[in-house]
Structures are given as C-alpha cells and as structure tokens.
Coordinates of C-alpha atoms and ligand atoms in Angstrom, one line a residue:
M29 CA 63.4 118.3 149.4
N30 CA 64.9 115.7 147.0
T31 CA 63.3 112.3 148.3
Q32 CA 64.9 110.2 145.4
P33 CA 67.2 107.5 146.4
A34 CA 70.8 108.3 145.5
L35 CA 71.9 105.9 142.5
P36 CA 75.4 104.5 142.2
K37 CA 77.9 107.0 140.4
S38 CA 79.5 104.2 138.2
V39 CA 78.1 100.6 137.2
K40 CA 80.1 97.7 135.7
I41 CA 78.8 96.3 132.8
V42 CA 79.3 92.6 132.0
E43 CA 78.9 91.9 128.4
V44 CA 77.3 88.5 128.0
G45 CA 76.4 88.5 124.3
P46 CA 79.2 86.2 123.1
R47 CA 77.9 83.6 125.5
D48 CA 74.4 83.8 126.7
G49 CA 73.6 85.7 123.5
L50 CA 75.1 83.1 121.1
Q51 CA 74.5 79.9 123.0
N52 CA 71.1 79.8 121.8
E53 CA 71.5 80.7 118.4
P54 CA 70.4 78.0 116.1
Q55 CA 72.4 78.7 113.0
W56 CA 76.0 78.0 113.6
V57 CA 78.3 80.8 114.1
S58 CA 81.7 80.6 113.0
A59 CA 84.7 80.9 115.6
A60 CA 86.0 83.8 113.4
V61 CA 82.9 85.8 113.9
K62 CA 82.8 85.3 117.7
I63 CA 86.4 86.2 117.7
E64 CA 85.6 89.4 115.8
L65 CA 82.6 90.2 118.1
V66 CA 84.5 89.7 121.3
E67 CA 87.4 91.9 119.9
R68 CA 84.8 94.7 119.0
L69 CA 83.1 94.5 122.4
A70 CA 86.6 94.6 124.1
R71 CA 87.3 97.9 122.3
A72 CA 84.2 99.3 123.3
G73 CA 85.5 99.2 126.7
F74 CA 83.8 96.5 128.7
P75 CA 85.6 95.7 132.0
N76 CA 84.3 92.1 131.6
I77 CA 83.2 90.1 128.8
E78 CA 81.7 86.5 128.9
A79 CA 83.4 85.0 125.9
A80 CA 83.1 81.3 126.5
S81 CA 81.2 78.3 127.9
F82 CA 82.9 74.8 128.6
V83 CA 79.8 72.8 128.8
S84 CA 78.9 69.5 127.0
P85 CA 79.0 70.2 123.4
K86 CA 76.0 67.8 123.3
W87 CA 74.2 69.9 125.4
V88 CA 75.0 73.5 123.9
P89 CA 76.7 72.9 120.5
Q90 CA 77.0 76.4 119.8
M91 CA 79.5 76.6 122.4
A92 CA 81.8 73.9 121.1
S93 CA 84.3 76.5 119.7
S94 CA 85.1 78.1 123.1
A95 CA 88.5 77.1 123.2
E96 CA 89.2 78.3 119.7
V97 CA 87.7 81.5 120.6
M98 CA 89.5 82.1 123.9
A99 CA 92.9 81.0 121.9
A100 CA 92.6 83.5 119.4
I101 CA 91.2 86.7 120.9
E102 CA 93.5 89.4 121.2
R103 CA 93.6 90.0 125.2
R104 CA 93.1 93.7 126.0
P105 CA 94.6 94.9 129.2
G106 CA 92.0 95.9 131.6
T107 CA 89.2 93.4 130.0
M108 CA 88.6 90.3 132.0
Y109 CA 87.3 87.3 129.9
S110 CA 85.0 85.1 131.6
A111 CA 84.1 81.3 130.9
L112 CA 81.3 79.2 132.2
T113 CA 82.5 76.0 134.0
P114 CA 80.0 73.6 135.3
N115 CA 82.4 71.2 136.8
M116 CA 86.0 70.1 136.9
Q117 CA 86.0 69.2 133.1
G118 CA 84.9 72.7 132.4
F119 CA 87.4 74.2 134.7
D120 CA 90.4 72.4 133.2
A121 CA 89.2 73.7 129.9
A122 CA 88.9 77.2 131.0
L123 CA 92.2 77.1 132.6
A124 CA 94.0 76.0 129.6
A125 CA 92.2 78.8 127.7
R126 CA 93.5 81.2 130.0
A127 CA 89.9 82.7 131.5
G128 CA 90.4 85.2 133.8
E129 CA 87.3 84.5 135.6
V130 CA 85.4 81.2 135.8
V131 CA 81.7 80.9 136.3
I132 CA 79.8 78.4 138.1
F133 CA 76.0 78.2 137.4
G134 CA 73.3 76.7 140.0
S135 CA 69.7 77.6 140.2
A136 CA 67.3 78.8 143.1
S137 CA 64.6 76.3 141.4
E138 CA 65.2 72.4 141.8
A139 CA 63.1 71.7 138.5
F140 CA 65.4 74.1 136.7
S141 CA 68.5 72.6 138.1
Q142 CA 67.6 69.4 136.9
K143 CA 66.8 70.7 133.5
N144 CA 69.9 72.6 133.0
I145 CA 72.6 71.0 134.6
N146 CA 71.1 67.6 135.2
C147 CA 71.3 67.6 138.9
S148 CA 69.7 68.7 142.1
I149 CA 70.8 72.2 143.7
A150 CA 72.7 70.4 146.4
A151 CA 74.5 67.9 144.0
S152 CA 75.5 71.1 141.9
I153 CA 76.9 72.7 145.0
A154 CA 79.0 69.4 145.7
R155 CA 80.2 69.5 141.9
F156 CA 80.9 73.4 142.3
E157 CA 83.3 72.9 145.3
P158 CA 86.5 71.5 143.9
V159 CA 86.0 74.1 140.8
A160 CA 85.7 76.7 143.5
Q161 CA 89.0 75.5 145.2
A162 CA 90.9 75.2 141.7
A163 CA 90.1 78.6 141.2
K164 CA 91.3 80.1 144.3
A165 CA 94.4 77.7 143.9
H166 CA 95.0 79.3 140.4
G167 CA 94.3 82.8 141.1
L168 CA 91.2 83.0 139.0
R169 CA 88.3 85.2 139.9
L170 CA 85.2 83.1 140.8
R171 CA 81.7 84.3 139.8
A172 CA 78.3 82.4 140.4
S173 CA 75.1 82.6 138.6
V174 CA 71.8 81.9 140.4
S175 CA 69.1 81.0 137.6
C176 CA 65.4 81.5 138.2
A177 CA 65.7 83.9 141.1
F178 CA 62.6 85.5 140.0
G179 CA 60.5 82.5 138.8
C180 CA 61.0 79.1 137.2
P181 CA 59.7 77.9 133.7
Y182 CA 58.9 74.6 135.3
Q183 CA 58.0 75.3 138.8
G184 CA 56.5 79.0 138.8
A185 CA 57.2 80.8 141.8
V186 CA 60.4 80.8 143.5
S187 CA 60.5 82.1 147.3
L188 CA 63.2 84.8 148.4
D189 CA 64.2 82.1 151.0
A190 CA 65.3 79.8 148.1
V191 CA 67.3 82.5 146.5
A192 CA 68.9 83.5 149.8
D193 CA 69.7 79.9 150.3
V194 CA 71.6 79.4 147.3
V195 CA 73.3 82.9 147.3
G196 CA 74.4 81.8 150.7
R197 CA 75.9 78.4 149.4
M198 CA 77.7 80.4 146.5
R199 CA 79.2 82.8 149.3
D200 CA 80.4 80.1 151.2
L201 CA 82.0 78.6 148.2
G202 CA 84.3 81.9 148.1
C203 CA 82.5 83.6 145.2
D204 CA 83.8 87.2 144.3
E205 CA 80.6 88.1 142.6
I206 CA 77.2 86.6 142.4
D207 CA 74.7 87.1 139.7
I208 CA 70.9 87.2 140.5
A209 CA 69.3 86.0 137.1
D210 CA 66.0 86.3 135.9
T211 CA 66.2 83.6 133.3
I212 CA 62.7 84.2 131.9
G213 CA 62.3 87.7 132.3
V214 CA 59.1 87.5 134.5
A215 CA 60.3 90.1 137.2
T216 CA 58.8 93.3 137.9
P217 CA 60.3 96.4 139.7
R218 CA 59.3 95.8 143.2
H219 CA 59.8 92.2 143.2
T220 CA 63.2 92.9 141.7
Q221 CA 64.0 95.2 144.8
A222 CA 62.8 92.5 147.2
V223 CA 64.9 89.9 145.8
M224 CA 68.0 92.1 145.4
A225 CA 67.6 93.4 149.2
R226 CA 67.5 89.8 150.3
A227 CA 70.3 88.8 148.2
A228 CA 72.1 91.8 149.7
A229 CA 71.3 90.6 153.4
T230 CA 73.3 87.5 152.6
F231 CA 76.3 88.6 150.3
R232 CA 78.0 92.1 149.9
L233 CA 76.0 94.5 147.9
D234 CA 78.9 95.4 145.7
G235 CA 79.5 91.9 144.6
I236 CA 75.8 91.5 143.5
A237 CA 74.9 91.5 139.8
G238 CA 71.6 91.7 138.0
H239 CA 71.2 89.6 135.1
F240 CA 67.9 90.2 133.2
H241 CA 66.3 88.6 130.4
D242 CA 63.9 90.9 128.6
T243 CA 61.2 88.4 127.7
Y244 CA 58.5 90.7 129.2
G245 CA 60.1 93.9 128.3
Q246 CA 60.5 94.6 132.1
A247 CA 64.4 94.4 132.2
L248 CA 65.4 98.1 132.0
A249 CA 62.8 98.8 134.5
N250 CA 64.2 96.2 136.6
I251 CA 67.7 97.6 136.3
Y252 CA 66.4 100.9 137.4
A253 CA 64.8 99.2 140.4
S254 CA 68.0 97.5 141.2
L255 CA 69.9 100.6 141.0
E256 CA 67.8 102.2 143.6
V257 CA 68.5 99.4 146.0
G258 CA 72.6 100.2 145.2
V259 CA 73.3 97.2 142.8
Q260 CA 76.3 98.1 140.8
I261 CA 76.9 95.3 138.3
F262 CA 74.6 94.6 135.6
H263 CA 74.8 91.9 132.6
A264 CA 73.5 92.7 129.1
S265 CA 73.9 91.2 125.7
V266 CA 74.7 93.3 122.5
A267 CA 71.9 93.6 120.1
G268 CA 69.8 91.8 122.7
L269 CA 71.0 88.6 121.5
G270 CA 70.0 85.3 123.0
G271 CA 67.9 83.0 125.1
C272 CA 68.3 80.0 127.4
P273 CA 68.2 76.4 125.5
Y274 CA 66.7 75.2 128.9
A275 CA 64.0 78.0 129.4
K276 CA 61.5 77.6 126.5
G277 CA 60.3 81.1 125.1
A278 CA 63.0 83.0 127.0
T279 CA 64.3 85.8 125.0
G280 CA 67.7 87.4 125.1
N281 CA 69.2 89.4 127.8
V282 CA 68.4 93.1 128.1
A283 CA 70.2 94.7 125.1
T284 CA 73.5 96.4 126.3
E285 CA 72.8 99.4 124.0
D286 CA 69.6 100.2 125.6
V287 CA 71.2 99.8 129.0
I288 CA 74.2 102.0 128.3
Y289 CA 71.9 104.5 126.9
M290 CA 69.8 104.9 130.0
L291 CA 73.1 105.0 132.3
N292 CA 74.5 107.6 130.1
G293 CA 71.2 109.5 130.5
L294 CA 71.3 109.0 134.2
G295 CA 74.9 110.4 134.4
I296 CA 76.1 106.9 135.5
H297 CA 79.7 106.2 134.4
T298 CA 80.5 102.8 132.7
G299 CA 83.4 103.3 130.7
V300 CA 82.0 101.8 127.6
D301 CA 81.7 103.7 124.2
L302 CA 78.0 103.4 123.1
D303 CA 79.1 104.3 119.4
Q304 CA 81.2 101.3 119.3
V305 CA 78.6 99.1 121.0
V306 CA 76.3 99.9 118.3
E307 CA 78.9 99.1 115.5
A308 CA 79.4 95.7 117.3
G309 CA 75.7 95.1 117.5
L310 CA 75.3 96.0 113.7
F311 CA 78.2 93.6 113.0
I312 CA 76.7 90.5 114.8
S313 CA 73.3 91.4 113.5
E314 CA 74.5 91.4 109.7
Q315 CA 76.2 88.3 110.2
L316 CA 73.0 86.7 111.9
G317 CA 71.1 88.2 109.0
R318 CA 68.4 89.8 111.0
K319 CA 67.9 93.2 112.8
G320 CA 69.2 93.7 116.2
A321 CA 66.6 93.8 119.1
S322 CA 68.1 96.7 120.7
R323 CA 65.7 99.5 120.4
A324 CA 68.4 102.2 121.3
G325 CA 70.8 100.4 118.9
N326 CA 68.3 100.6 115.8
A327 CA 67.6 104.1 116.8
L328 CA 71.2 105.4 116.8
A329 CA 72.0 103.3 113.5
A330 CA 69.1 104.9 111.8
K331 CA 70.0 108.4 112.8
R332 CA 73.5 107.7 111.6
T333 CA 72.2 106.7 108.0
N334 CA 69.9 109.7 108.0
L335 CA 72.7 112.2 108.6
Ligands
HMG28 P1 75.9 65.2 132.6 O1 75.6 64.5 131.5 O2 75.1 65.3 133.7 O3 77.5 65.0 133.0 O4 76.1 66.8 132.2 P2 78.5 63.8 133.0 O5 79.5 64.0 133.9 O6 77.6 62.6 133.2 O7 79.0 63.8 131.4 C1 78.2 63.3 130.3 C2 79.3 63.6 129.0 O8 79.3 65.3 129.0 C3 80.4 63.0 129.0 O9 80.7 63.0 127.8 C4 81.4 64.1 129.7 O10 82.6 64.1 129.1 C5 80.5 65.4 128.9 P3 80.5 61.2 127.0 O11 81.4 60.5 127.9 O12 79.1 61.2 127.2 O13 81.0 61.6 125.7 N1 80.9 66.5 129.7 C6 81.6 67.7 129.2 N2 81.9 68.0 127.9 C7 82.5 69.0 127.8 N3 82.6 70.1 129.0 C8 82.4 69.8 130.1 C9 81.6 68.5 130.3 N4 81.0 68.0 131.3 C10 80.7 66.7 131.1 N5 82.3 70.8 131.1 C11 76.8 69.1 132.5 C12 76.4 67.8 133.3 C13 76.6 70.2 133.4 C14 78.0 68.9 131.8 C15 75.7 69.3 131.1 O14 74.5 69.1 131.7 C16 75.7 70.6 130.5 O15 76.8 70.7 129.8 N6 74.6 71.2 130.7 C17 74.6 72.5 129.7 C18 74.3 73.6 130.6 C19 74.5 74.9 130.0 O16 75.3 75.4 129.2 N7 73.3 75.7 130.3 C20 73.1 77.0 129.5 C21 74.2 78.0 130.5 S1 73.6 78.5 131.9 C22 72.5 80.0 131.6 O17 72.3 80.3 130.4 C23 72.0 80.7 132.7 C24 72.8 82.1 132.9 O18 72.7 82.9 131.7 C25 71.8 82.8 134.0 C26 70.5 82.7 133.8 O19 70.0 83.4 132.7 O20 69.8 82.3 134.5 C27 74.1 81.9 133.5
MG29 MG1 71.1 84.1 131.1

C-alpha cells in the first residue's frame, strides 16, 4: 500500500530574481542588464516574474530603475509581470508601468514591519487598503506577501496565530494570492507544514505561495514539505540571487534551477525550461562577476562544458 501523500501534478513558479534577488545587490546593476535578465527568464517560460519594486529609492536604491525596466521589457504573452507596491505612490508608479500584478507586503512580526516598511502591522494594512481597492478598480491582480511567517530577525519566534491574523487581513483586502515568506530562511519541514496548514485554514490553499530564503539550507526540504500539504505556488530566484536589506545575514531565495530540477525529478509540471534558466543564471552571474549559488545550475553548466 502506498502511504505517501499525493503531490500536486503541476506547480506555478514565480521567478523573483529580478526583484528579491537584485534588490540587495550592493553593486549597481544597469537597467539594460535587468531588462535582458527579465526577457531571458520570460523566454524560459515562467508564468510570473517579479520584475520591479516601486519603493522609496532612498531605502532600496537598486530598485530605482524599476520604471525604466518595466518600460523596456518586451511583454511575453502568458507571462505576468509583477511589482511591489507598499503604498499608493508605489501603486501609481506600477499602474503607469503596466504591471499586471501588484504586491503589497506586510509582516507577521511587529518588529520586522517597523524595520522594513516603517510602520506597525495595523498601519500597514490601512496603507494597503486603498492600494487593494485601486488594484481591483483597474483590473490588476493583487498579491500579498507575509514576511517573517517562520521567524523574525528582531523578535525571534513568530506564532501561528500571528501568521493567521495577517493572512486573514490580506484575505479581507481581496488578495488573489498570498505568499507565506521565510524571510530569514529558518524554517524546517514540520514547522513549514504547520504554518502552511494554518495559512490554508484562513485562505484558499490554491492561492497560497511558499517564499523560502535558503539561509540555513532548508528551502528545498521546506518546498517538498509544502508540496505534501498541497501548496502549488513557489517563489524562487535564478542563481539563488538575493537577500533582504532589512534582514541582516539573510541569503537569497532558493535557487530556481534547484527547485525546477527537483520538480522535474518528481514529475511535477512547471512549464519552465531548465536549460534556459541555467543560461539566464550564467548570464546574470557573469554580469555580477561571481559564480551563481545554484547547485543544480552549476552542475548542469559544468556538465555542458565537459561534453
Ligand atoms: P516612509 O519613509 O515611512 O514613507 O517609507 P513616507 O510616506 O513618509 O515617505 C517618505 C519619502 O519616501 C518621501 O520622499 C516619499 O516621496 C518617498 P521625500 O519627500 O523624503 O523625498 N516614498 C516613495 N518613493 C518612491 N516610491 C514609493 C514611495 N513611498 C514613499 N512607493 C516606505 C515607507 C514603505 C515607502 C519605505 O519604508 C520603503 O520604501 N521601504 C522599502 C521596503 C522594501 O522595499 N523592502 C524590501 C522588499 S520586501 C521583501 O523583500 C520581503 C519579501 O521578499 C518577502 C520576504 O522574503 O519576507 C517580499
Ligand atoms: Mg524575500
């Protein structure tokens, strides 16, 4: 008798490298390189690319070219281009830039909310309200990210109740999708399942996304654990780019190449071409002057040069 839980047959991968990946990059990355990266990723077949962030350039200088990037990228049919929008100023910029989806981002931790967006959780929800209404009025998709759902760099443990509370508030704003984010990469598989199950008791399971940073090397295991409880959307960053400017020591998101390699092996459909993701990873790593952080990406690239 097979007692293993059934895994989803297909999964949506949201490629967040151009935003979450590059936002923390200390060296300036030109708009031309960002544009080329987004276009290469779109050609690889991602249904959703987080391409821009309309936040204060004083807070996150690397994202200051977001409007330029969004204006220049060739829009591929079937690809949703998303942008972070912390307030109405960000929303107006995202609308002008023809984003298909706007992303409001809050936190399950009070301390992180203050550090990241300079206000309390309650104040952030009040700020998101007009953004949510405007997104609906303009027919844009609305996504929310819940940071520090598994732990906070400032306050430590974060309770399941705190996660459920913010997920419920985001649901009430009319979000189409809600990301449960491990900002500092501390989660382990059983904890992941508990948080995901609790989020799924508050919001539709097929609208919940796993956003795992790989700081402690647990991200792939946490994705597998999330698959076991039926999560079907995951974020990943090509070449494992990134970190969070307000979570010291946090490394990048789980590398996209590693996630797709695992999903391919599990027979789970993503619609994304791994070879083209590897190419995109080599491109951005070369531009940044360092080796990419994806184990699968590096292995596949080495295999190619050894042929
Ligand atoms: P604030 O200082 O509280 O806002 O910042 P304010 O309304 O008082 O405005 C202050 C200044 O910022 C003004 O400019 C505004 O014009 C400007 P000044 O008059 O001083 O010249 N401003 C803006 N400029 C451009 N675009 C805007 C905007 N809003 C205000 N949208 C704010 C509040 C949220 C804007 C600020 O704290 C901020 O930008 N923070 C950056 C947060 C951020 O980008 N964090 C990283 C992304 S989240 C993340 O990575 C987590 C995630 O990956 C999930 C996970 O892993 O956890 C999603
Ligand atoms: Mg993140």
